[in-house]
Short mmCIF file of C-alpha atoms in Angstrom, two decimals:
data_model
loop_
_atom_site.label_atom_id
_atom_site.label_comp_id
_atom_site.label_asym_id
_atom_site.label_seq_id
_atom_site.Cartn_x
_atom_site.Cartn_y
_atom_site.Cartn_z
CA MET A 21 81.53 89.97 126.03
CA SER A 22 80.55 91.32 122.75
CA ILE A 23 83.07 90.96 119.72
CA ARG A 24 84.00 94.35 118.54
CA LYS A 25 83.05 94.94 114.76
CA GLU A 26 84.77 97.46 112.13
CA ASN A 27 85.87 100.77 112.84
CA LEU A 28 83.76 103.38 110.96
CA LEU A 29 84.52 107.15 110.64
CA ILE A 30 81.52 109.22 110.48
CA VAL A 31 81.54 112.79 108.98
CA ASP A 32 79.00 115.19 109.40
CA ASP A 33 79.06 119.35 110.70
CA ASP A 34 75.26 118.42 112.23
CA TYR A 35 76.49 117.21 115.53
CA ASP A 36 72.96 116.21 116.39
CA MET A 37 73.34 114.12 113.17
CA LEU A 38 76.38 112.72 114.51
CA GLU A 39 75.11 111.38 117.68
CA VAL A 40 72.23 109.63 116.06
CA LEU A 41 74.26 107.84 113.61
CA ASP A 42 76.75 107.28 116.39
CA ARG A 43 74.22 105.65 118.64
CA HIS A 44 72.66 103.57 115.57
CA LEU A 45 75.91 101.82 114.75
CA LYS A 46 77.30 101.36 118.23
CA GLN A 47 74.11 99.45 119.06
CA GLU A 48 75.21 97.03 116.44
CA ASN A 49 78.52 96.80 118.10
CA TYR A 50 80.37 99.09 115.36
CA HIS A 51 83.50 101.08 116.64
CA THR A 52 82.87 104.63 115.56
CA TYR A 53 84.97 107.75 115.00
CA LYS A 54 83.14 110.97 114.65
CA ALA A 55 84.52 114.16 112.89
CA GLY A 56 82.75 117.47 112.18
CA SER A 57 84.64 118.58 109.09
CA VAL A 58 86.58 117.22 106.52
CA MET A 59 89.82 118.34 108.01
CA GLU A 60 89.00 116.49 111.22
CA ALA A 61 88.12 113.14 109.26
CA ILE A 62 91.57 113.55 107.26
CA ASP A 63 93.28 113.66 110.39
CA ILE A 64 91.62 110.51 112.11
CA LEU A 65 92.44 108.66 108.72
CA LYS A 66 96.03 109.52 109.14
CA HIS A 67 96.01 107.99 112.79
CA SER A 68 93.45 105.44 112.78
CA SER A 69 92.47 102.04 110.83
CA ILE A 70 89.24 102.92 109.17
CA ASP A 71 87.16 100.12 107.79
CA LEU A 72 84.47 102.40 106.27
CA LEU A 73 83.68 106.03 105.79
CA ILE A 74 80.07 107.24 106.26
CA THR A 75 80.06 111.23 105.12
CA ASP A 76 77.64 113.92 104.62
CA LEU A 77 78.14 115.81 101.38
CA GLN A 78 77.04 119.42 102.32
CA MET A 79 79.43 120.77 104.70
CA PRO A 80 80.68 124.17 105.07
CA GLY A 81 84.42 124.80 103.58
CA MET A 82 85.46 121.71 101.76
CA ASN A 83 82.30 119.30 101.19
CA GLY A 84 82.15 115.50 101.49
CA MET A 85 82.71 115.15 97.61
CA GLU A 86 86.10 116.31 98.53
CA LEU A 87 86.49 113.94 100.95
CA VAL A 88 85.41 110.68 98.91
CA LYS A 89 87.94 111.69 96.04
CA TYR A 90 90.66 111.94 98.64
CA VAL A 91 90.07 108.63 100.30
CA ASP A 92 89.70 107.08 97.01
CA ASP A 93 93.31 108.39 96.25
CA HIS A 94 94.82 107.63 99.58
CA TYR A 95 93.11 104.96 101.24
CA PRO A 96 91.51 102.77 98.17
CA GLU A 97 90.65 99.87 100.33
CA ILE A 98 88.50 101.89 102.71
CA PRO A 99 84.53 101.98 101.22
CA LYS A 100 82.76 104.92 101.27
CA LEU A 101 78.86 105.74 102.08
CA VAL A 102 77.49 108.87 101.15
CA ILE A 103 74.79 110.34 103.05
CA THR A 104 72.91 113.48 102.09
CA GLY A 105 69.98 116.02 102.93
CA TYR A 106 70.23 117.44 99.24
CA PRO A 107 69.60 114.16 97.23
CA SER A 108 70.04 114.56 93.31
CA ILE A 109 70.76 112.36 90.54
CA ASP A 110 73.79 114.17 89.55
CA ASN A 111 75.15 114.15 93.18
CA ALA A 112 74.83 110.48 93.18
CA LEU A 113 76.32 109.73 90.15
CA THR A 114 79.35 111.90 90.95
CA ALA A 115 79.52 110.57 94.20
CA ILE A 116 79.71 106.71 92.63
CA LYS A 117 82.00 107.80 89.87
CA SER A 118 84.39 109.39 92.77
CA GLY A 119 84.33 106.04 94.60
CA ALA A 120 81.44 105.63 96.66
CA LEU A 121 79.80 102.33 97.25
CA ASP A 122 76.39 103.59 98.10
CA TYR A 123 74.26 106.62 98.53
CA LEU A 124 71.71 107.13 101.02
CA PRO A 125 69.43 110.17 100.82
CA LYS A 126 68.17 111.87 104.37
CA PRO A 127 65.80 111.11 106.23
CA PHE A 128 66.67 107.45 106.29
CA THR A 129 65.67 104.86 108.88
CA LYS A 130 67.81 102.74 111.24
CA ASN A 131 67.36 99.87 109.14
CA GLU A 132 68.20 101.71 106.04
CA LEU A 133 71.27 103.02 107.47
CA LEU A 134 72.46 99.29 108.65
CA THR A 135 71.67 97.82 105.54
CA SER A 136 73.81 100.14 103.66
CA VAL A 137 76.51 99.99 105.99
CA LYS A 138 76.47 96.10 105.75
CA LYS A 139 76.41 96.17 102.13
CA SER A 140 79.18 98.55 101.70
CA LEU A 141 81.50 96.44 104.10
CA VAL A 142 80.40 93.25 102.10
CA ASN A 143 81.23 94.75 98.73
CA ARG A 144 84.69 96.17 99.56
CA THR A 145 86.48 95.69 96.26
CA SER A 146 90.06 94.18 96.39
CA THR A 147 92.84 96.57 95.17
CA LYS A 148 94.45 93.75 93.70
CA LYS A 149 92.99 94.25 90.55
CA THR A 150 95.60 94.35 87.60
CA ALA A 151 95.33 96.56 84.60
CA SER A 152 96.21 94.83 81.26
CA SER A 153 98.85 96.17 79.57
CA PRO A 154 98.07 97.46 76.23
CA GLU A 155 97.91 95.54 72.94
CA ILE A 156 99.45 97.96 70.90
CA ARG A 157 102.35 99.80 71.71
CA ASN A 158 103.36 102.27 69.11
CA ASN A 159 107.48 102.87 69.60
CA TYR A 160 108.87 105.32 66.94
CA GLY A 161 112.74 106.15 67.19
CA GLY A 162 112.35 105.61 71.20
CA MET A 163 109.14 107.66 71.54
CA VAL A 164 106.33 105.61 72.91
CA GLY A 165 102.64 106.64 72.20
CA SER A 166 99.49 105.75 70.29
CA SER A 167 97.41 109.17 70.94
CA ALA A 168 96.49 111.45 68.06
CA LYS A 169 99.03 113.85 69.35
CA PHE A 170 101.75 111.23 69.25
CA GLU A 171 100.76 110.50 65.75
CA GLU A 172 100.78 114.07 64.36
CA LEU A 173 104.41 114.58 66.10
CA VAL A 174 105.48 111.25 64.21
CA ASP A 175 104.04 112.39 60.77
CA ILE A 176 106.01 115.97 61.25
CA ILE A 177 109.16 113.81 62.02
CA GLU A 178 108.56 111.82 58.88
CA ARG A 179 108.18 115.06 56.51
CA VAL A 180 111.55 116.63 57.65
CA LYS A 181 113.74 113.50 58.88
CA ASN A 182 115.66 113.30 55.20
CA ASN A 183 116.38 117.12 54.77
CA ARG A 184 118.93 119.46 56.30
CA ALA A 185 116.07 122.18 57.08
CA THR A 186 116.64 123.92 60.71
CA ILE A 187 114.08 123.13 63.23
CA LEU A 188 113.14 124.56 65.94
CA ILE A 189 111.55 122.27 69.00
CA ARG A 190 109.51 123.90 71.22
CA GLY A 191 107.67 122.57 74.37
CA GLU A 192 107.63 122.58 78.34
CA SER A 193 110.34 120.96 80.11
CA GLY A 194 110.20 117.09 80.45
CA THR A 195 108.28 116.66 77.00
CA GLY A 196 110.90 114.65 75.19
CA LYS A 197 112.35 117.22 72.79
CA GLU A 198 115.92 115.64 72.66
CA LEU A 199 113.95 112.16 71.91
CA VAL A 200 112.25 114.14 69.01
CA ALA A 201 115.57 115.42 67.95
CA ARG A 202 117.21 111.93 67.93
CA ALA A 203 114.01 110.64 66.21
CA ILE A 204 114.66 113.04 63.26
CA HIS A 205 118.06 111.97 62.97
CA TYR A 206 118.13 108.21 63.31
CA LYS A 207 114.85 107.51 61.18
CA GLY A 208 116.25 109.85 58.54
CA SER A 209 118.91 109.26 55.90
CA PHE A 210 121.80 111.16 57.84
CA ALA A 211 121.35 108.13 60.58
CA GLN A 212 125.28 106.84 59.77
CA ASN A 213 126.41 110.30 60.56
CA PRO A 214 127.11 112.09 64.02
CA PHE A 215 124.34 113.11 66.31
CA ILE A 216 125.92 115.57 68.79
CA ALA A 217 123.62 117.07 71.44
CA VAL A 218 124.69 120.13 73.34
CA ASN A 219 123.14 121.63 76.43
CA CYS A 220 123.79 125.73 76.00
CA GLY A 221 122.38 125.88 79.77
CA ALA A 222 124.97 123.61 81.25
CA ILE A 223 127.72 125.13 79.79
CA PRO A 224 129.24 128.23 81.19
CA GLU A 225 128.65 131.27 78.86
CA ASN A 226 132.48 132.15 78.69
CA LEU A 227 133.13 128.67 77.41
CA LEU A 228 129.96 127.91 75.47
CA GLU A 229 131.62 129.75 72.24
CA SER A 230 134.57 127.87 72.39
CA GLU A 231 132.87 124.53 72.93
CA LEU A 232 130.42 125.12 69.70
CA PHE A 233 132.83 126.66 67.45
CA GLY A 234 136.37 125.06 68.32
CA SER A 235 139.47 127.18 69.54
CA THR A 236 143.02 127.88 68.34
CA LYS A 237 146.07 127.58 70.73
CA GLY A 238 146.13 130.79 72.95
CA ALA A 239 143.05 132.12 72.00
CA TYR A 240 142.18 132.52 75.70
CA THR A 241 143.61 131.95 78.63
CA GLY A 242 144.24 128.33 79.38
CA ALA A 243 144.01 127.57 75.30
CA SER A 244 147.17 125.18 75.20
CA GLU A 245 146.15 123.57 72.13
CA THR A 246 144.13 124.03 69.09
CA ARG A 247 140.71 121.89 69.32
CA GLU A 248 137.55 121.23 67.39
CA GLY A 249 134.02 122.40 68.37
CA TYR A 250 131.03 120.66 68.82
CA PHE A 251 130.14 121.97 65.13
CA GLN A 252 133.08 120.45 63.52
CA ALA A 253 132.57 117.16 65.44
CA ALA A 254 128.90 117.18 63.82
CA ASN A 255 129.99 117.73 60.37
CA GLY A 256 127.72 115.82 58.23
CA GLY A 257 125.34 115.10 60.63
CA THR A 258 122.96 116.73 63.05
CA ILE A 259 123.70 119.17 66.17
CA PHE A 260 120.94 119.47 68.98
CA LEU A 261 121.16 122.88 70.54
CA ASP A 262 118.94 122.54 73.50
CA GLU A 263 118.06 125.13 75.83
CA ILE A 264 118.70 127.69 72.83
CA GLY A 265 117.40 130.64 74.58
CA THR A 266 120.33 130.82 77.43
CA ALA A 267 123.05 131.44 74.64
CA SER A 268 124.29 134.80 74.88
CA LEU A 269 124.19 137.56 72.13
CA ALA A 270 127.89 136.97 71.37
CA VAL A 271 127.23 133.22 70.45
CA GLN A 272 123.89 133.86 69.04
CA VAL A 273 125.87 135.98 66.27
CA ARG A 274 128.40 133.47 65.41
CA LEU A 275 125.47 130.83 65.29
CA LEU A 276 123.77 133.21 62.98
CA ARG A 277 126.71 133.30 60.79
CA VAL A 278 126.74 129.62 60.64
CA LEU A 279 123.33 129.08 59.45
CA GLN A 280 123.85 131.80 56.93
CA GLU A 281 127.24 130.81 55.36
CA LYS A 282 127.21 127.42 56.22
CA GLU A 283 130.79 127.85 57.70
CA VAL A 284 132.70 127.89 61.10
CA ARG A 285 135.58 129.87 62.34
CA LYS A 286 137.49 128.65 65.55
CA LEU A 287 137.82 131.39 68.20
CA GLY A 288 141.15 132.87 67.77
CA GLY A 289 141.34 131.76 64.43
CA ARG A 290 141.29 133.50 60.84
CA ASN A 291 140.62 131.04 58.46
CA SER A 292 136.80 129.60 58.24
CA GLU A 293 135.79 125.71 57.01
CA LYS A 294 132.84 124.98 55.35
CA ILE A 295 130.61 122.34 56.90
CA GLN A 296 127.44 120.69 56.32
CA VAL A 297 125.34 120.37 59.65
CA ARG A 298 121.53 119.93 60.26
CA VAL A 299 121.03 122.51 63.21
CA ILE A 300 117.97 121.53 65.60
CA ALA A 301 117.45 123.72 68.61
CA ALA A 302 115.28 123.43 71.47
CA THR A 303 113.71 125.56 74.08
CA ASN A 304 110.84 125.60 76.72
CA SER A 305 111.24 129.42 76.77
CA ASP A 306 109.00 131.92 74.68
CA LEU A 307 111.85 133.04 72.08
CA ARG A 308 109.14 135.26 70.59
CA GLU A 309 108.85 137.01 73.96
CA MET A 310 112.71 137.10 74.17
CA VAL A 311 112.94 138.98 70.78
CA GLU A 312 110.70 141.63 71.94
CA ARG A 313 112.78 142.27 75.10
CA GLY A 314 115.87 142.29 73.05
CA THR A 315 117.36 139.14 74.54
CA PHE A 316 117.32 137.08 71.51
CA ARG A 317 118.07 138.23 68.03
CA GLU A 318 115.19 138.29 65.53
CA ASP A 319 117.33 137.37 62.72
CA LEU A 320 118.26 134.33 64.59
CA TYR A 321 114.94 133.19 65.78
CA TYR A 322 113.75 133.36 62.01
CA ARG A 323 116.67 131.11 61.02
CA LEU A 324 116.02 128.89 63.54
CA ASN A 325 112.15 128.76 62.99
CA VAL A 326 112.22 127.05 59.80
CA VAL A 327 110.41 124.27 60.62
CA ASP A 328 108.41 124.46 64.36
CA ILE A 329 107.73 121.55 66.22
CA LEU A 330 105.70 121.50 69.40
CA THR A 331 106.07 118.59 71.57
CA PRO A 332 102.64 118.39 73.24
CA PRO A 333 102.69 118.19 77.29
CA LEU A 334 101.58 114.66 78.60
CA ARG A 335 98.17 116.06 79.95
CA GLU A 336 97.31 116.45 76.44
CA ARG A 337 98.32 112.80 75.42
CA LYS A 338 96.87 110.89 78.57
CA GLU A 339 96.32 107.79 76.43
CA ASP A 340 100.24 107.69 76.10
CA ILE A 341 100.55 107.16 79.81
CA VAL A 342 100.22 103.57 80.06
CA PRO A 343 102.51 102.45 77.02
CA LEU A 344 105.13 105.04 78.64
CA THR A 345 104.76 103.21 82.02
CA LYS A 346 105.11 99.88 80.68
CA THR A 347 108.33 101.09 78.92
CA PHE A 348 109.81 102.58 82.22
CA LEU A 349 108.81 99.34 83.88
CA ASP A 350 110.56 97.16 81.27
CA LYS A 351 113.59 99.52 81.53
CA TYR A 352 114.16 99.95 85.22
CA GLN A 353 112.40 96.69 87.02
CA GLN A 354 115.43 94.43 86.50
CA ASP A 355 118.12 97.57 87.76
CA TYR A 356 116.11 96.94 91.01
CA GLY A 357 116.31 93.41 91.22
CA LYS A 358 112.18 93.04 90.17
CA THR A 359 110.32 91.29 87.51
CA GLY A 360 107.24 90.89 86.34
CA LEU A 361 105.64 94.03 88.09
CA LYS A 362 102.07 95.24 87.05
CA LEU A 363 99.74 98.20 87.57
CA SER A 364 96.84 97.85 89.70
CA ASP A 365 93.51 99.19 87.85
CA LYS A 366 93.33 102.31 90.73
CA THR A 367 96.99 102.93 90.05
CA VAL A 368 96.53 103.52 86.33
CA GLU A 369 93.26 105.55 86.86
CA ILE A 370 95.26 107.77 89.20
CA LEU A 371 98.43 108.19 86.72
CA LYS A 372 95.70 108.81 83.92
CA ARG A 373 93.98 111.66 86.18
CA TYR A 374 97.31 113.48 87.50
CA ASN A 375 98.10 116.48 84.98
CA TRP A 376 101.57 115.83 85.02
CA PRO A 377 103.21 119.24 85.18
CA GLY A 378 106.76 117.82 84.89
CA ASN A 379 105.58 115.98 81.77
CA ILE A 380 107.39 112.62 80.63
CA ARG A 381 110.27 112.98 82.93
CA GLU A 382 108.15 113.30 85.92
CA LEU A 383 106.28 110.13 84.98
CA GLU A 384 109.50 108.34 84.55
CA ASN A 385 110.93 109.40 88.21
CA VAL A 386 107.38 108.29 89.66
CA ILE A 387 107.62 104.92 87.84
CA GLN A 388 111.39 104.47 89.09
CA ARG A 389 110.04 105.12 92.93
CA ALA A 390 107.09 102.73 92.57
CA ILE A 391 109.24 100.15 91.43
CA ILE A 392 111.46 100.45 94.48
CA MET A 393 108.48 100.83 96.93
CA SER A 394 106.36 98.11 95.57
CA GLU A 395 106.28 94.31 95.91
CA ASP A 396 104.56 92.44 93.32
CA GLU A 397 102.37 95.09 91.96
CA ILE A 398 102.21 98.67 91.86
CA LEU A 399 99.33 100.09 94.44
CA PRO A 400 98.18 103.44 94.98
CA GLN A 401 100.25 103.40 98.38
CA ASP A 402 103.43 103.17 95.95
CA LEU A 403 102.65 106.40 94.25
CA PRO A 404 104.13 109.89 96.15
CA ALA A 405 101.21 111.47 97.73
CA SER A 406 101.77 114.51 95.01
CA VAL A 407 100.35 112.55 92.42
CA LYS A 408 97.22 111.68 94.34
CA TYR A 409 93.96 113.83 94.92
CA GLN A 410 94.57 116.75 97.01
CA VAL A 411 92.04 118.55 99.32
CA PRO A 412 92.39 122.23 98.38
CA ALA A 413 93.85 124.38 101.29
CA VAL A 414 91.31 126.37 103.10
CA ASP A 415 91.97 128.55 106.02
CA GLU A 416 90.49 127.14 108.90
CA GLU A 417 87.74 129.29 110.86
CA LEU A 418 88.81 130.71 114.35
CA VAL A 419 87.12 129.61 117.13
CA ALA A 420 87.32 130.04 120.79
CA LEU A 421 89.67 127.92 122.67
CA LYS A 422 86.48 126.19 124.58
CA GLU A 423 85.55 124.82 121.13
CA VAL A 424 88.75 123.57 120.28
CA GLU A 425 88.89 121.89 124.06
CA LYS A 426 85.45 120.57 123.32
CA LYS A 427 86.08 118.79 119.82
CA HIS A 428 89.21 117.22 121.52
CA ILE A 429 87.44 115.97 124.65
CA LEU A 430 84.79 114.43 122.12
CA LYS A 431 87.37 113.01 119.79
CA VAL A 432 89.21 111.33 122.78
CA LEU A 433 86.13 109.94 124.32
CA ALA A 434 84.97 108.44 120.91
CA ALA A 435 88.45 106.61 120.48
CA VAL A 436 88.24 104.92 123.88
CA ASP A 437 84.73 103.85 123.39
CA GLN A 438 83.29 106.64 126.18
CA ASN A 439 85.76 105.21 128.98
CA LYS A 440 86.23 108.25 131.07
CA SER A 441 89.15 106.73 132.99
CA LYS A 442 91.07 106.26 130.06
CA ALA A 443 89.83 109.40 128.58
CA ALA A 444 90.72 111.48 131.52
CA GLU A 445 94.32 109.82 131.58
CA ILE A 446 95.05 110.68 127.72
CA LEU A 447 94.04 114.30 128.55
CA GLN A 448 96.35 114.18 131.55
CA ILE A 449 93.08 115.49 133.76
CA ASP A 450 91.38 113.84 136.72
CA ARG A 451 87.94 112.18 136.12
CA LYS A 452 85.97 114.94 138.10
CA THR A 453 87.51 117.63 135.84
CA LEU A 454 86.68 115.70 132.99
CA ARG A 455 82.85 115.11 134.25
CA GLU A 456 82.49 118.75 134.80
CA LYS A 457 83.93 119.65 131.46
CA ILE A 458 81.36 117.16 129.69
CA LYS A 459 78.39 118.62 131.58
#
């Protein structure tokens, strides 16, 4: 009895070509799976152990290049062989860059096919390659990076850190706005004084006023004593008002007075007290648009926007992904009882390509998860599927029931190496019925 060789998945929308490829490969004792579309191929990949993908490029709906990219991310250990009837230099380069090991233009001979298959199987690359840590790691006030965008941000901080000018930090959620505020404070001449961070969006609207400015005994129901607010606590230093766009108009009026008069009056109090506080506000909302809608005071907007700092999204500073990842590895791996973890080259490639809608916060969460899931090295399979390449969803063509039945029967027959008895057992029909359906 001959020894079974590797499992090969053949993908082509031309069923005649599928049969030819299947026949040639089975003559060499390879076990084959056949798929007429990208979605069929993905379904097979999820439920089978595949040693080589052979795919056509030009197919209706999603093409073979999408499949190559998908497999390269989700199953990086599987080598890819691309075949096409529309050969071009551009297609060849794109296929190789997307992870294909070989590119075979149609028409080709049986020997050319088998040569390419053997070469692809022999030249399988190990996923155990390790990305070297960056030699230069720029850490500034708790912020990590080396990109041009990062250097621009540091340059602005250096310019404003020693004065009390009001600063507005804008940027998407997760871009590190609080880290920027802390760097401004702790790198500057007021570093020995208090830094108070207040998340305006996390404090109920009816309490925010008293929390910020303090209150006197009896100022409201439950005010059993006179207490200081965050502004008094930050006197001499910096107060950071995160999510400033969520503050009510009443709070905005009082905040404007603080900025104009440099004094604070407790809720329910009659006397004001002078304070020296640098105000840094942050938002991921468009305050200019809120001003136009009448939900944010225009005069307060201009008072806050003396110095405007924009924190760039991670997709615009991808050079910083590796040093940021190294920082998170150092931060968390001991917490999870692991040491010396590294990233494979393929993992680094995936992290760099992803656009990070959740920015640095999302990267941090992904690395924490990867540390938990990994062993001695972080591999692509340790990353969540959402980070890896996704095949765009398309509406499947509506076909007759007999076409669906035909595809399923062919898939089962291929899976059991054309053993009709086994196929009939799986399909839960008798052999006679199966023979009739095959005819």
